[in-house]
XYZ file of C-alpha atoms in Angstrom:
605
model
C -5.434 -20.274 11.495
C -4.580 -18.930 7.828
C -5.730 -21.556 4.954
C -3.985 -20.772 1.773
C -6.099 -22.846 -0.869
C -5.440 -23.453 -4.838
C -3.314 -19.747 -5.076
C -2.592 -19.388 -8.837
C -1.585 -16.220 -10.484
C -2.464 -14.662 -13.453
C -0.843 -15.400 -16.344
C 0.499 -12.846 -18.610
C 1.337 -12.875 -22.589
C 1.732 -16.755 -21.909
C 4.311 -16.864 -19.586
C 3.675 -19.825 -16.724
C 1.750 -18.471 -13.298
C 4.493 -17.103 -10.861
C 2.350 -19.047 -8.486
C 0.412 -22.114 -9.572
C -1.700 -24.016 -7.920
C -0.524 -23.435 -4.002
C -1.816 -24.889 -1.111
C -0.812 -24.786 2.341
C -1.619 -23.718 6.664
C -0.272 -21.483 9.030
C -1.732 -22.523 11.938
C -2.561 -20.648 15.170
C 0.482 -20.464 18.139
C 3.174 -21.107 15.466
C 5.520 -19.372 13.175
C 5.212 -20.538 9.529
C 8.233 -19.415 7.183
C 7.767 -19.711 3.466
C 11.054 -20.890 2.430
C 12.112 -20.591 -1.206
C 14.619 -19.600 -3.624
C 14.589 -15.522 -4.934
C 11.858 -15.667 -7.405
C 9.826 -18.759 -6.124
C 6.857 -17.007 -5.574
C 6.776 -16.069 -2.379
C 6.278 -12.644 -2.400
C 3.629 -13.188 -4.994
C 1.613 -15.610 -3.036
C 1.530 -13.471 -0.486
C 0.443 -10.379 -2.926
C -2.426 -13.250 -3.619
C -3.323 -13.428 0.091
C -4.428 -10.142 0.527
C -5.766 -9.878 -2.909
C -3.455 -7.323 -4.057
C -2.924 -9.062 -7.235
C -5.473 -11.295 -9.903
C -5.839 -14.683 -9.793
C -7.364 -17.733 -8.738
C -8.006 -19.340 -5.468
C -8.871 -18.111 -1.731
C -7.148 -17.717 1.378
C -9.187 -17.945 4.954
C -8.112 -15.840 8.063
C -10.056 -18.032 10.798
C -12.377 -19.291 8.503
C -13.146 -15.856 6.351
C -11.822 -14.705 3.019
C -10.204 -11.086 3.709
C -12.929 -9.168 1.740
C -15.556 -10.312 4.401
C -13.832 -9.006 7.278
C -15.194 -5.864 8.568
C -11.982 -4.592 10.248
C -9.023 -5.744 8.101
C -6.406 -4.220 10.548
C -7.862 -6.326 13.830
C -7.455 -9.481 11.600
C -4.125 -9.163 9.737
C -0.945 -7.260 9.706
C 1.029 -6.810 6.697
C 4.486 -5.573 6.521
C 5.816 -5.854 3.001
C 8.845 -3.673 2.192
C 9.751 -0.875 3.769
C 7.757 2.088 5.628
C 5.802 3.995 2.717
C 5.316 7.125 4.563
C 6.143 10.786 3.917
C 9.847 11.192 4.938
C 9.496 14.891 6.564
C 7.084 12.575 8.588
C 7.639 12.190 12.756
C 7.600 8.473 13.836
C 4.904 9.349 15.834
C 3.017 11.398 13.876
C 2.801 8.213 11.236
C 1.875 5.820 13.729
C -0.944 8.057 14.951
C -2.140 8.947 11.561
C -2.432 4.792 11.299
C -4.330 4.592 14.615
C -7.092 7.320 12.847
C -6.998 4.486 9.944
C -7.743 1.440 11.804
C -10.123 3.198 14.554
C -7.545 2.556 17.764
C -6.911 5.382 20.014
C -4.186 7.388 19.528
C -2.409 6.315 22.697
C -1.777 3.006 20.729
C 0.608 4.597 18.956
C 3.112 5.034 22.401
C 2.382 1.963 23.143
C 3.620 0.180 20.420
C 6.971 2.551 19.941
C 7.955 1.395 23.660
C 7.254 -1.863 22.825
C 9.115 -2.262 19.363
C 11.959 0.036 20.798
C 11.502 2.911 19.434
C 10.060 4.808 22.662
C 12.791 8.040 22.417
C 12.343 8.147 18.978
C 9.008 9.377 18.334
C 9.692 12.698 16.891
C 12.236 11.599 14.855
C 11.777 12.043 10.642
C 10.786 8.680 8.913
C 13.252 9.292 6.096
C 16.060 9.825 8.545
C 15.600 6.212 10.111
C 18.051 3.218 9.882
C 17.334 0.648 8.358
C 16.648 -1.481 11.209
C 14.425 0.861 12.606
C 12.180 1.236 9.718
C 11.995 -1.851 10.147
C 10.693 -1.578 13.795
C 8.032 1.479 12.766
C 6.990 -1.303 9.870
C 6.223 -4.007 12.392
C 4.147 -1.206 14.541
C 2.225 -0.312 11.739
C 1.368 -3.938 11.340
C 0.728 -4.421 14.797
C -1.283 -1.171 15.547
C -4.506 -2.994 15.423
C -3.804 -5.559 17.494
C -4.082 -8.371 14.783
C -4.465 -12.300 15.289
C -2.424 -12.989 12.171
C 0.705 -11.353 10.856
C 1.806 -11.635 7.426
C 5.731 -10.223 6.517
C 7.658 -10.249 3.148
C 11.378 -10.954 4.117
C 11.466 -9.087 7.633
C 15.207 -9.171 7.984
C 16.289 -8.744 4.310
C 19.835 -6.587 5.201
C 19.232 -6.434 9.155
C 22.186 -7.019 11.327
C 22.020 -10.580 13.239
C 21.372 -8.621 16.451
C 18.269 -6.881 14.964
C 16.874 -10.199 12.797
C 17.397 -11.853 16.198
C 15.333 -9.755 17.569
C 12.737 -9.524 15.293
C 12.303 -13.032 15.586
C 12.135 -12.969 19.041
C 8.933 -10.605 18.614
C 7.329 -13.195 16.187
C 7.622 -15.764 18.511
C 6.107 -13.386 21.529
C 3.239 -12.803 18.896
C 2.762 -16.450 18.344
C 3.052 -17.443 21.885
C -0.099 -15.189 22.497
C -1.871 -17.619 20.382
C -1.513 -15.519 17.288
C -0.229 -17.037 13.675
C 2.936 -15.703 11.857
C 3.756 -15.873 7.931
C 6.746 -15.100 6.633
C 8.907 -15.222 3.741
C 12.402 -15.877 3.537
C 15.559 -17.325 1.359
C 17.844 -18.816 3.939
C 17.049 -22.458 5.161
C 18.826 -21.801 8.109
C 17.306 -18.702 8.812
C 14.044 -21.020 8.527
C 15.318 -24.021 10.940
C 15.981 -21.417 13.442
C 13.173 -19.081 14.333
C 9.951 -21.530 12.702
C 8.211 -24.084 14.246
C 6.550 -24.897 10.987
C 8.045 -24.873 7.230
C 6.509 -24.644 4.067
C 9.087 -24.981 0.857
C 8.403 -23.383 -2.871
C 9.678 -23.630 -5.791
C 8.734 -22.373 -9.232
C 5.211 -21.428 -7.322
C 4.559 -24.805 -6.197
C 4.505 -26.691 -3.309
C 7.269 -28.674 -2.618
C 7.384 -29.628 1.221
C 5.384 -28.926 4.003
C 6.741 -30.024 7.462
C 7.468 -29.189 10.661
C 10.604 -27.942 12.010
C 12.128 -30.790 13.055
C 11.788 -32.770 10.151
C 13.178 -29.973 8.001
C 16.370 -29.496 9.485
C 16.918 -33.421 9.500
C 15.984 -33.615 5.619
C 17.307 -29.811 4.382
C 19.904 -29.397 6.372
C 22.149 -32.448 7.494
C 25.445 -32.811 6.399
C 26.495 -34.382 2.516
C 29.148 -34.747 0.251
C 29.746 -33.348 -3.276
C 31.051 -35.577 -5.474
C 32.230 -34.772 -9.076
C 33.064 -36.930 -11.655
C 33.411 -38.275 -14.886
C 32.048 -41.228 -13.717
C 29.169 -40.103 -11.574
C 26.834 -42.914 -12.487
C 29.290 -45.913 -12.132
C 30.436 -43.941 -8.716
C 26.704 -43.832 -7.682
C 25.959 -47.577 -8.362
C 29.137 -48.755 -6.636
C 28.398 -46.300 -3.050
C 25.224 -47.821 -3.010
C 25.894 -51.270 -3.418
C 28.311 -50.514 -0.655
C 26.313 -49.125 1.923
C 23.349 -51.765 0.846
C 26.040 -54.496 1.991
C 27.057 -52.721 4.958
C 23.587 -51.817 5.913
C 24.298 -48.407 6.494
C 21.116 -45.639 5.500
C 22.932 -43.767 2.639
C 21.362 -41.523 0.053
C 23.092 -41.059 -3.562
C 21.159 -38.082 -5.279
C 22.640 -37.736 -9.257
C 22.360 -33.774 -10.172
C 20.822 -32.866 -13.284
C 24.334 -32.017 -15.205
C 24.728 -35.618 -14.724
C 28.327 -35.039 -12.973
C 28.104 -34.153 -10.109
C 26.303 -36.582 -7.291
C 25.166 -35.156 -3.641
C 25.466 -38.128 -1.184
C 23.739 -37.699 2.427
C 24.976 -40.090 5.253
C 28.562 -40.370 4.120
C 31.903 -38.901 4.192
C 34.444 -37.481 2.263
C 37.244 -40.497 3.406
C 34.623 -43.377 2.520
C 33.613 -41.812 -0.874
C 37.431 -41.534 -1.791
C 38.080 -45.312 -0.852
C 35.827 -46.572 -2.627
C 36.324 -44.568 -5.894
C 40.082 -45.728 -5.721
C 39.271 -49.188 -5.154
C 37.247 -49.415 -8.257
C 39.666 -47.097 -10.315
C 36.987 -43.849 -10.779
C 38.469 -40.907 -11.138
C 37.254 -38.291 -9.029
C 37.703 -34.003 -9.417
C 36.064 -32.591 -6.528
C 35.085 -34.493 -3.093
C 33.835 -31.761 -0.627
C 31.701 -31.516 2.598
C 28.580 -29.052 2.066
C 25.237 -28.268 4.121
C 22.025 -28.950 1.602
C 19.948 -25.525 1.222
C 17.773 -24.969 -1.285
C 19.674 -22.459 -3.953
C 22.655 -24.784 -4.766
C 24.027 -25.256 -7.836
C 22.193 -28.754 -9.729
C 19.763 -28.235 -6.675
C 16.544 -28.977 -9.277
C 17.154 -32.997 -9.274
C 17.553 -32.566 -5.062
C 14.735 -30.692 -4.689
C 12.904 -33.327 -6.183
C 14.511 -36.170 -4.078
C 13.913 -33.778 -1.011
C 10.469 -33.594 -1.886
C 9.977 -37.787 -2.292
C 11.969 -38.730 1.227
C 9.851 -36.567 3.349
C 6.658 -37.659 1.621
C 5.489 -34.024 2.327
C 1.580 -33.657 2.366
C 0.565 -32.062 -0.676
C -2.142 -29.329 -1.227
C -4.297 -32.050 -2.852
C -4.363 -34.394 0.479
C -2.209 -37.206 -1.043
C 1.190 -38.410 0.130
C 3.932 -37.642 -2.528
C 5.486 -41.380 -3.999
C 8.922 -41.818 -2.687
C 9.926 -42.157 -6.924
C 8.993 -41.101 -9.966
C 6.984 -43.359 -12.484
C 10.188 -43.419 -14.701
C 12.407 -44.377 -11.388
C 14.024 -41.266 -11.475
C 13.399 -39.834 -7.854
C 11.089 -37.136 -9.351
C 8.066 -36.522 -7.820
C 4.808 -35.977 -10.136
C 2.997 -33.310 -9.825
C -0.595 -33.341 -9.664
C -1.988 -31.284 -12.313
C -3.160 -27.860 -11.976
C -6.431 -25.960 -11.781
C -8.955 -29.212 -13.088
C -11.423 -28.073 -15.366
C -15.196 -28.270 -14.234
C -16.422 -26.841 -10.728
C -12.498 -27.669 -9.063
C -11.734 -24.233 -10.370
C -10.526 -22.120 -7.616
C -12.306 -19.114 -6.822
C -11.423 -15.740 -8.559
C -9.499 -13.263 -6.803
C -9.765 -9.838 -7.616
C -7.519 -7.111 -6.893
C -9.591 -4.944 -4.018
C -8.486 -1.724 -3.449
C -7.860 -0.979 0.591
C -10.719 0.318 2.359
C -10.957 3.973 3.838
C -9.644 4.697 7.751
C -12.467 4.257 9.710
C -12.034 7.302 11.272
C -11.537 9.268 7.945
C -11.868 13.170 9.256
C -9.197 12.346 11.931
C -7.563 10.229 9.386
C -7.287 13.317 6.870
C -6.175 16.435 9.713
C -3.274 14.336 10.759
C -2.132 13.733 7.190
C -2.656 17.186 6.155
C -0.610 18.475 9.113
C 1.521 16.016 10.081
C 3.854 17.681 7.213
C 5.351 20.925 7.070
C 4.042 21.204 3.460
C 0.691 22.764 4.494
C 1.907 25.790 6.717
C 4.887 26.223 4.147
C 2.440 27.076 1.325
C -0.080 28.448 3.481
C 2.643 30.611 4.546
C 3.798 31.588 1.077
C -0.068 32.411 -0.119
C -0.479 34.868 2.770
C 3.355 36.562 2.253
C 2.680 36.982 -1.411
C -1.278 37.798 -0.715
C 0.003 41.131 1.770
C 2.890 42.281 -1.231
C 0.371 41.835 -3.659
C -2.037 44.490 -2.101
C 0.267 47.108 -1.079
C 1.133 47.016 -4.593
C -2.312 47.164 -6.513
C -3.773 49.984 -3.901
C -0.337 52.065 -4.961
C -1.922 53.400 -8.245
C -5.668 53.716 -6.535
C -7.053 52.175 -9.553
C -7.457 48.759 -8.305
C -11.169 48.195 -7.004
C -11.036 46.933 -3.097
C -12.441 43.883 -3.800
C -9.523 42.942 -5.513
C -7.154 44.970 -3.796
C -7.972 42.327 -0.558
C -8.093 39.673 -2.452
C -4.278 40.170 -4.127
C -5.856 39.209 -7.310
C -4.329 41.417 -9.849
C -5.096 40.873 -13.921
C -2.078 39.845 -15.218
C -2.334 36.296 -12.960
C -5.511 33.898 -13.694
C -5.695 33.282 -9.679
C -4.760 35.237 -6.743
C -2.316 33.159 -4.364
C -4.774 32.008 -1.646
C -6.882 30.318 -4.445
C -3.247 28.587 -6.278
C -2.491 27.685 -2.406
C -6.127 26.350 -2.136
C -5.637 24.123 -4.900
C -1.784 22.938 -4.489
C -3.232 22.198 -0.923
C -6.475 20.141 -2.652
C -3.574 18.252 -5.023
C -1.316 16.862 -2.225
C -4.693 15.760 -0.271
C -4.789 12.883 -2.607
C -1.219 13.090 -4.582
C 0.239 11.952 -1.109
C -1.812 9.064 -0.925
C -0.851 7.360 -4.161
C 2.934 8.903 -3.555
C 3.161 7.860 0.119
C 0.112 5.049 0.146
C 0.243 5.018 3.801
C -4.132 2.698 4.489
C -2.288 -0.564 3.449
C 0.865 -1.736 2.700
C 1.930 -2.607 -0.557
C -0.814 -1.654 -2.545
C -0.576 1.083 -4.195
C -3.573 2.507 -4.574
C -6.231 4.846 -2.742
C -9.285 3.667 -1.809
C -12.359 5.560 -3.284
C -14.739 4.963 -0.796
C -17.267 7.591 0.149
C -16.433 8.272 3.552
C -12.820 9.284 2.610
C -13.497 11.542 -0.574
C -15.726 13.343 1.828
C -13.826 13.902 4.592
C -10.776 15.187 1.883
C -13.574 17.648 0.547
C -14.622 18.512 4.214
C -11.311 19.024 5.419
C -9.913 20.818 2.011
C -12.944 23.199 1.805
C -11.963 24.176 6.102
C -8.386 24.950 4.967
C -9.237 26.885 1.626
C -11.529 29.067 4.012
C -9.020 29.833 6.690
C -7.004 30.807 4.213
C -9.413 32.795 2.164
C -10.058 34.739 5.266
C -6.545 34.847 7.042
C -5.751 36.287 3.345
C -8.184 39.081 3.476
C -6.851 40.023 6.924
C -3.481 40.002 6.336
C -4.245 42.119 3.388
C -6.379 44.535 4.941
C -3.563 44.717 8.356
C -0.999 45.184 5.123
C -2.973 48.192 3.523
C -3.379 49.382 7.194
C 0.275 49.314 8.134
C 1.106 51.331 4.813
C -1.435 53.460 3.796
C -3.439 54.164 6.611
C -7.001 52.800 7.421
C -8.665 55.434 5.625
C -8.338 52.727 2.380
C -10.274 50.647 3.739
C -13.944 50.658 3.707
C -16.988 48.132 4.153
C -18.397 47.540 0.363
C -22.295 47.333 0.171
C -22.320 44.196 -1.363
C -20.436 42.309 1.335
C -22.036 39.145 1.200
C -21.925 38.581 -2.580
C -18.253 39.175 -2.144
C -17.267 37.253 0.349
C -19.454 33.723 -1.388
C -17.897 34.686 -4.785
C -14.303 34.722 -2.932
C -15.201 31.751 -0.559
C -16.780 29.588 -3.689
C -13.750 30.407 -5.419
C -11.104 28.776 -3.206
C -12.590 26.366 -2.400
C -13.748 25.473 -5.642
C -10.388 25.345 -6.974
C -9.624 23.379 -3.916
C -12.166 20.654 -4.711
C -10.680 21.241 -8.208
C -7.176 20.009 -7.064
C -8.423 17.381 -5.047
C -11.000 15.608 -7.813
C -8.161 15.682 -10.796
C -5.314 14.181 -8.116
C -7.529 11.452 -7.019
C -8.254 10.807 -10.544
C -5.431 10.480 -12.473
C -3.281 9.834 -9.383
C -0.699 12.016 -9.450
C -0.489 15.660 -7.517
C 0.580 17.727 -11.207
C -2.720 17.128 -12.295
C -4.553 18.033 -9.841
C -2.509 21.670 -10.024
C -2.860 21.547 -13.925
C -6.851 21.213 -13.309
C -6.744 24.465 -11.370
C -4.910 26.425 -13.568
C -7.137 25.208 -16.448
C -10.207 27.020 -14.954
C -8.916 30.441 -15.781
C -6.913 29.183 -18.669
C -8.804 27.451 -20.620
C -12.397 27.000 -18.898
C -13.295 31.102 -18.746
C -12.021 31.879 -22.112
C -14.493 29.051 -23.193
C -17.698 30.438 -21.435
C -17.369 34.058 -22.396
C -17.086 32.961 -25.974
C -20.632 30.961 -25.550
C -23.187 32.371 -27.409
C -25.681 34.549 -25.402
C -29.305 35.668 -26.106
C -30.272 39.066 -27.287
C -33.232 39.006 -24.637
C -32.504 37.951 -21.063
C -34.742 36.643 -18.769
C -34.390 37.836 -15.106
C -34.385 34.950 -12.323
C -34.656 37.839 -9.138
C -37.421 35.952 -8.192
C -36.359 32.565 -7.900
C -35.777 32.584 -4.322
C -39.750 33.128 -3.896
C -40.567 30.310 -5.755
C -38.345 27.309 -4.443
C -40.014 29.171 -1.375
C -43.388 28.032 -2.337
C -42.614 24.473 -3.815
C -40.555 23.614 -0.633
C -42.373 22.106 2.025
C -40.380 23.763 5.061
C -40.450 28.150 4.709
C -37.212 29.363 5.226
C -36.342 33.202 6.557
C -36.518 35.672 3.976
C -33.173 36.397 4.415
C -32.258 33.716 3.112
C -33.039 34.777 -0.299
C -30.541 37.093 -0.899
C -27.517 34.402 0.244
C -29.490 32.514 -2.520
C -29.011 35.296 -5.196
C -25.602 35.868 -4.174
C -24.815 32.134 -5.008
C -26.550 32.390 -8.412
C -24.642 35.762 -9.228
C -21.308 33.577 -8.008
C -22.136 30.830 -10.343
C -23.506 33.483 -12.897
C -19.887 34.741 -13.084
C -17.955 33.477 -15.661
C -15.046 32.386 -13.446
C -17.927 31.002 -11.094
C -19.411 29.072 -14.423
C -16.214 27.632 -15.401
C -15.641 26.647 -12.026
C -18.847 25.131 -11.716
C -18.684 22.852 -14.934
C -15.023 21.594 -14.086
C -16.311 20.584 -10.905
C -19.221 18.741 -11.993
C -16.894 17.049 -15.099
C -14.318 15.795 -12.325
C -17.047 14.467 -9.779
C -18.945 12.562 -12.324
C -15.559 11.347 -13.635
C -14.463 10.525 -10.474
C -17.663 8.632 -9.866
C -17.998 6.536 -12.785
C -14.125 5.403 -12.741
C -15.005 4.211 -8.500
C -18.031 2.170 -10.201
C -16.366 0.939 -13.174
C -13.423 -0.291 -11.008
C -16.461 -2.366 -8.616
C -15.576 -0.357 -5.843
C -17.410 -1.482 -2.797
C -18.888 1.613 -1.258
C-alpha cells in the first residue's frame, strides 16, 4: 500500500504551494489514477513522493518512507516522461546498463523486452524509437527490478488508443499480482475506464476520493447546460418542479452566474418549463460532466459535497457550505504546533549497486569511446612519423606524439574527453532514476568512474606507444627504435599523466555538471597550471630526497623489496616534474572540491 500523508510544496517568492496539504491511498491489488486538471498538481505530488522536490509531509511504500528503503528499484518504479537515455544507445544495451544499476542479472533485461513487446527490437537506437515504444522501454526500466509499487506521470500522454489500451492492460496485470499502481492523468474518462480507485485534485488539494463506481455515477452521468439571463429564477423554478414531482434533480449555478449545469434532467423538460414561466433561454445543450469545463470551479465544489468524499483529515465533507452556497470548506492547512508534516528533502538517487558493471556498460554501450579512442591513436601514429623526420625529437616524445607546439599529446586530450563524458553523460542522459536530474555522489560510484577511467587512459597510453612505435617501424625502419635506460621513470611519468588528466576530466564534470568543464580542466593543466609552477620561487640550495625510499622503509612496519625503491623515486621525479606538479595540485583542488560540495549537499554516503 502507498500512504500519501500532508504533501505540501514549497513555496516560492510567495506564490501558493502547487501542492498543499494532500492526503490520500493507493492501496495494494488496485489501480489508483490521480485525476486532475493540467496544472493541478499532479505531477508535483508525485515529484513529492519520491522526494525529488522540497517540501513538507511523507509518503509510505508498505509502511516505509523511500529514504529507508535499502533497494529503491525492488520497491518502486517510476516512469515520468520519456526515456532519458543516450540516443546512439541500443534498447538493450540501456536496459542492461539498468539491470547493473539495480543489481538484477542481465538476463532481466530479455525478459522484460519480450514481455513489454519489444523482443525484436533490442538492438535498435533509443533515439530512433516511436513514441509508443519509448514508451514500452520506459515501463521496462520501471519494471526491471521487479517492484511492488509503480508510480507513472501521464503514461499515455499522445499514445494511440491501441497502445494506451494496452498499457493499461499491463497496469492491471501488475495490480492483479497484488502490486499497487499510481498514475496521473487529465481525462475523467480515461480514469472511469482503466481504475478501480480515483483520487481527484484540484489547485493541489484534495477534492474526492472514491472508488470507481461512484466516480463515474457522480463525474460522469449525463446533464444539461443551461444559459440564461435568468439563471437564478430558472434554477428556483426546476427545482420546485422536480421537488413536486419527486424526481432526484440537481441544479448546480456556475460561477459567471449564467450559466446553470442540471444533472437528472433533460433538454425537453428544461425548455417547458422555462416557456411556461416566460424565461428566456440562449443555450440548452446535453454535455458529459469532466473536470476541465468551462465555470467547472462552482461544480467541482458541488461534486465534492454530494459524494461526501473522505478527506485527508478523516472527516466527511458537509453536503453545503456554511453560507448555503454548495461550497465545501476546506480544512485549513499545515496547523501550527507538532501537526507539522515532516520535511522532505530533495535526495539525490543512490549509486547502481553494481557500480563497476554499472560504469563499463555506460562507457561502451556508445560509440563515443572507440570513436575518440580511435582518433587519439590515428593522430598519435601521424604525429610520430612526423617528429622522428627531422631526428631532433628525443624518443620519449617521439612515442608519445607529444610535440611542443601542443600542451598535451592526443592519448592524454583523449584520456580526458573520455574522463569528461564519464560523468557529463550522467547529468546529460541521467539514466539511475528517472526524473531527477542529478548524479548521485556516492562513494562507490566516483570510484568505480576513477577505476574504470584510469583502465581506459592506460590502454590507451599503451596501445598509443605501440601504434607509434609499429608507425616508426613501418617508415623508418626499426633501427629508430631503441630501449631508453630509464624505462620505468618513463613509462609512470607517461602513465601518471593520462590518467591524471583523466581523473582531471572526470572530477571538474562531476562538479560543475557539465562535460566542457571537465575538458576545460584538462587543458588548464598545461595552460595555466605549469606556467604557474615554473614561475614559483625556488631555493638557491636544494636538498636531495634519494634517500627517502630507505626511510619510509624503516618507519613502516611491513619491509618491502628493495626494488621497490626505485618505482618510488620514479613517482617522486613524476610528481617532481612540473607538468607532474601541476597535475598533482589540480587533482587534489578538484577532489577536495568535489568532497566538500557531496558533504555540504548531506549526501548520504
Amino acid at each position: 500500500m502507498l500512504q500519501a500523508i500532508g504533501l505540501t510544496s514549497a513555496r516560492h517568492r510567495g506564490l501558493s504551494p502547487a501542492v498543499d496539504d494532500l492526503t490520500f491511498e493507493a492501496g495494494s491489488g488496485c489501480v489508483t489514477a490521480l485525476l486532475g486538471a493540467p496544472g493541478s498538481g499532479k505531477t508535483a505530488a508525485l515529484r513529492l513522493m519520491l522526494e525529488l522536490e522540497p517540501g513538507r509531509g511523507i509518503t509510505y511504500f508498505r509502511g516505509r518512507a523511500l529514504h529507508c528503503v535499502e533497494q529503491p528499484a525492488r520497491e518502486v518504479g517510476v516512469l515520468l516522461g520519456d526515456v532519458q537515455g543516450h540516443p546512439v544507445r541500443t534498447v538493450r544495451g540501456q536496459l542492461r546498463m539498468l539491470c547493473a544499476a539495480a543489481g538484477v542479472p542481465a538476463s532481466r533485461a530479455d525478459e522484460l523486452l519480450d514481455m513489454v513487446g519489444l523482443a525484436g527490437l533490442g538492438d535498435r537506437r533509443i533515439g530512433s524509437l516511436s513514441l509508443g515504444m519509448d514508451r514500452r522501454l520506459a515501463l521496462a526500466s520501471a519494471l526491471l527490478g521487479d517492484p511492488y509499487t509503480l508510480i507513472l506521470d501521464e503514461p499515455t500522454k499522445g499514445l494511440a488508443p491501441r497502445e494506451a489500451a494496452w498499457l493499461h492492460g499491463m497496469l492491471r496485470s501488475h495490480a492483479a499480482g497484488g502490486g499497487a499502481v499510481l498514475y496521473t492523468t487529465s481525462d475523467p474518462k480515461e480514469a472511469a475506464r482503466s481504475a478501480g480507485h480515483v483520487v481527484s485534485i484540484d489547485g493541489g488539494r484534495l477534492v474526492a476520493d472514491q472508488g470507481v463506481a461512484d466516480f463515474s455515477h457522480t463525474r460522469l452521468r449525463p446533464r444539461v447546460a443551461v444559459r440564461s439571463p435568468h439563471a437564478a429564477r430558472l434554477a428556483a423554478v426546476v427545482s420546485r418542479e422536480a421537488r413536486a414531482a419527486r424526481r432526484s434533480v440537481e441544479v448546480v449555478t456556475e460561477a459567471s452566474g449564467s450559466r446553470l449545469s442540471v444533472y437528472g434532467s433533460s433538454c425537453a423538460e428544461i425548455g417547458d418549463t422555462a416557456f411556461r414561466h416566460g424565461l428566456p433561454v440562449h443555450q440548452l445543450a446535453d454535455e458529459i460532466g469532466e473536470i476541465g469545463d468551462t465555470g467547472s470551479v462552482a461544480e467541482r465544489a458541488v461534486f465534492g459535497a454530494a459524494t461526501a468524499a473522505t478527506r485527508g483529515d478523516g472527516r466527511e465533507a458537509d453536503a453545503t457550505g456554511a453560507d448555503g452556497s454548495g461550497a465545501v470548506p476546506r480544512p485549513a492547512a499545515n496547523a501550527a504546533g507538532p501537526d507539522l508534516p515532516p520535511p522532505i528533502r530533495r535526495r539525490p538517487a543512490r549509486g547502481p549497486l553494481r557500480p563497476v558493471r554499472y560504469e563499463l556498460r555506460r562507457l561502451f554501450g556508445v560509440r563515443t569511446t572507440t570513436l575518440i579512442m580511435a582518433v587519439a591513436l590515428v593522430a598519435s601514429a601521424g604525429i610520430s612519423v612526423l617528429l622522428a623526420r627531422n631526428g631532433s625529437t628525443p624518443l620519449p616524445n617521439v612515442l608519445a606524439a607529444w610535440p611542443p607546439l601542443l600542451p598535451l599529446p592526443p592519448a592524454a586530450l583523449g584520456a580526458g574527453l573520455l574522463g569528461a563524458l564519464s560523468f557529463g553523460d550522467e547529468f546529460r542522459y541521467p539514466a539511475l532514476a528517472a526524473g531527477r536530474g542529478t548524479v548521485p555522489r556516492r562513494l562507490g560510484l566516483l570510484l568505480a568512474k576513477l577505476a574504470v577511467s584510469a583502465g581506459v587512459a592506460l590502454l590507451l597510453a599503451l596501445l598509443v606507444v605501440l601504434a607509434s612505435a609499429a608507425s616508426l617501424r613501418l617508415v623508418y625502419g626499426g633501427d629508430l627504435i631503441r630501449m631508453p635506460p630509464n624505462v620505468i621513470s618513463l613509462a609512470v611519468s607517461w602513465s601518471g599523466l593520462t590518467v591524471g588528466c583523466a581523473w582531471a576530466g572526470l572530477l571538474a564534470a562531476g562538479l560543475f555538471r557539465v562535460t566542457a568543464a571537465g575538458v576545460a580542466a584538462v587543458l588548464a593543466v598545461p595552460v595555466l597550471m605549469v606556467p604557474l609552477v615554473q614561475r614559483m620561487p625556488k631555493a638557491s640550495t636544494a636538498r636531495s630526497v634519494t634517500g627517502l625510499p630507505g626511510r619510509l622503509r624503516d618507519l613502516a612496519l611491513l619491509q618491502w623489496p628493495h626494488e621497490t625503491d626505485r618505482w618510488v623515486l620514479a613517482a617522486m621525479r613524476v610528481v617532481a616534474h612540473p607538468v607532474g606538479t601541476a597535475l598533482t595540485l589540480s587533482l587534489s583542488v578538484l577532489i577536495c572540491a568535489y568532497l566538500f560540495t557531496s558533504l555540504r549537499g548531506r549526501v548520504r554516503w
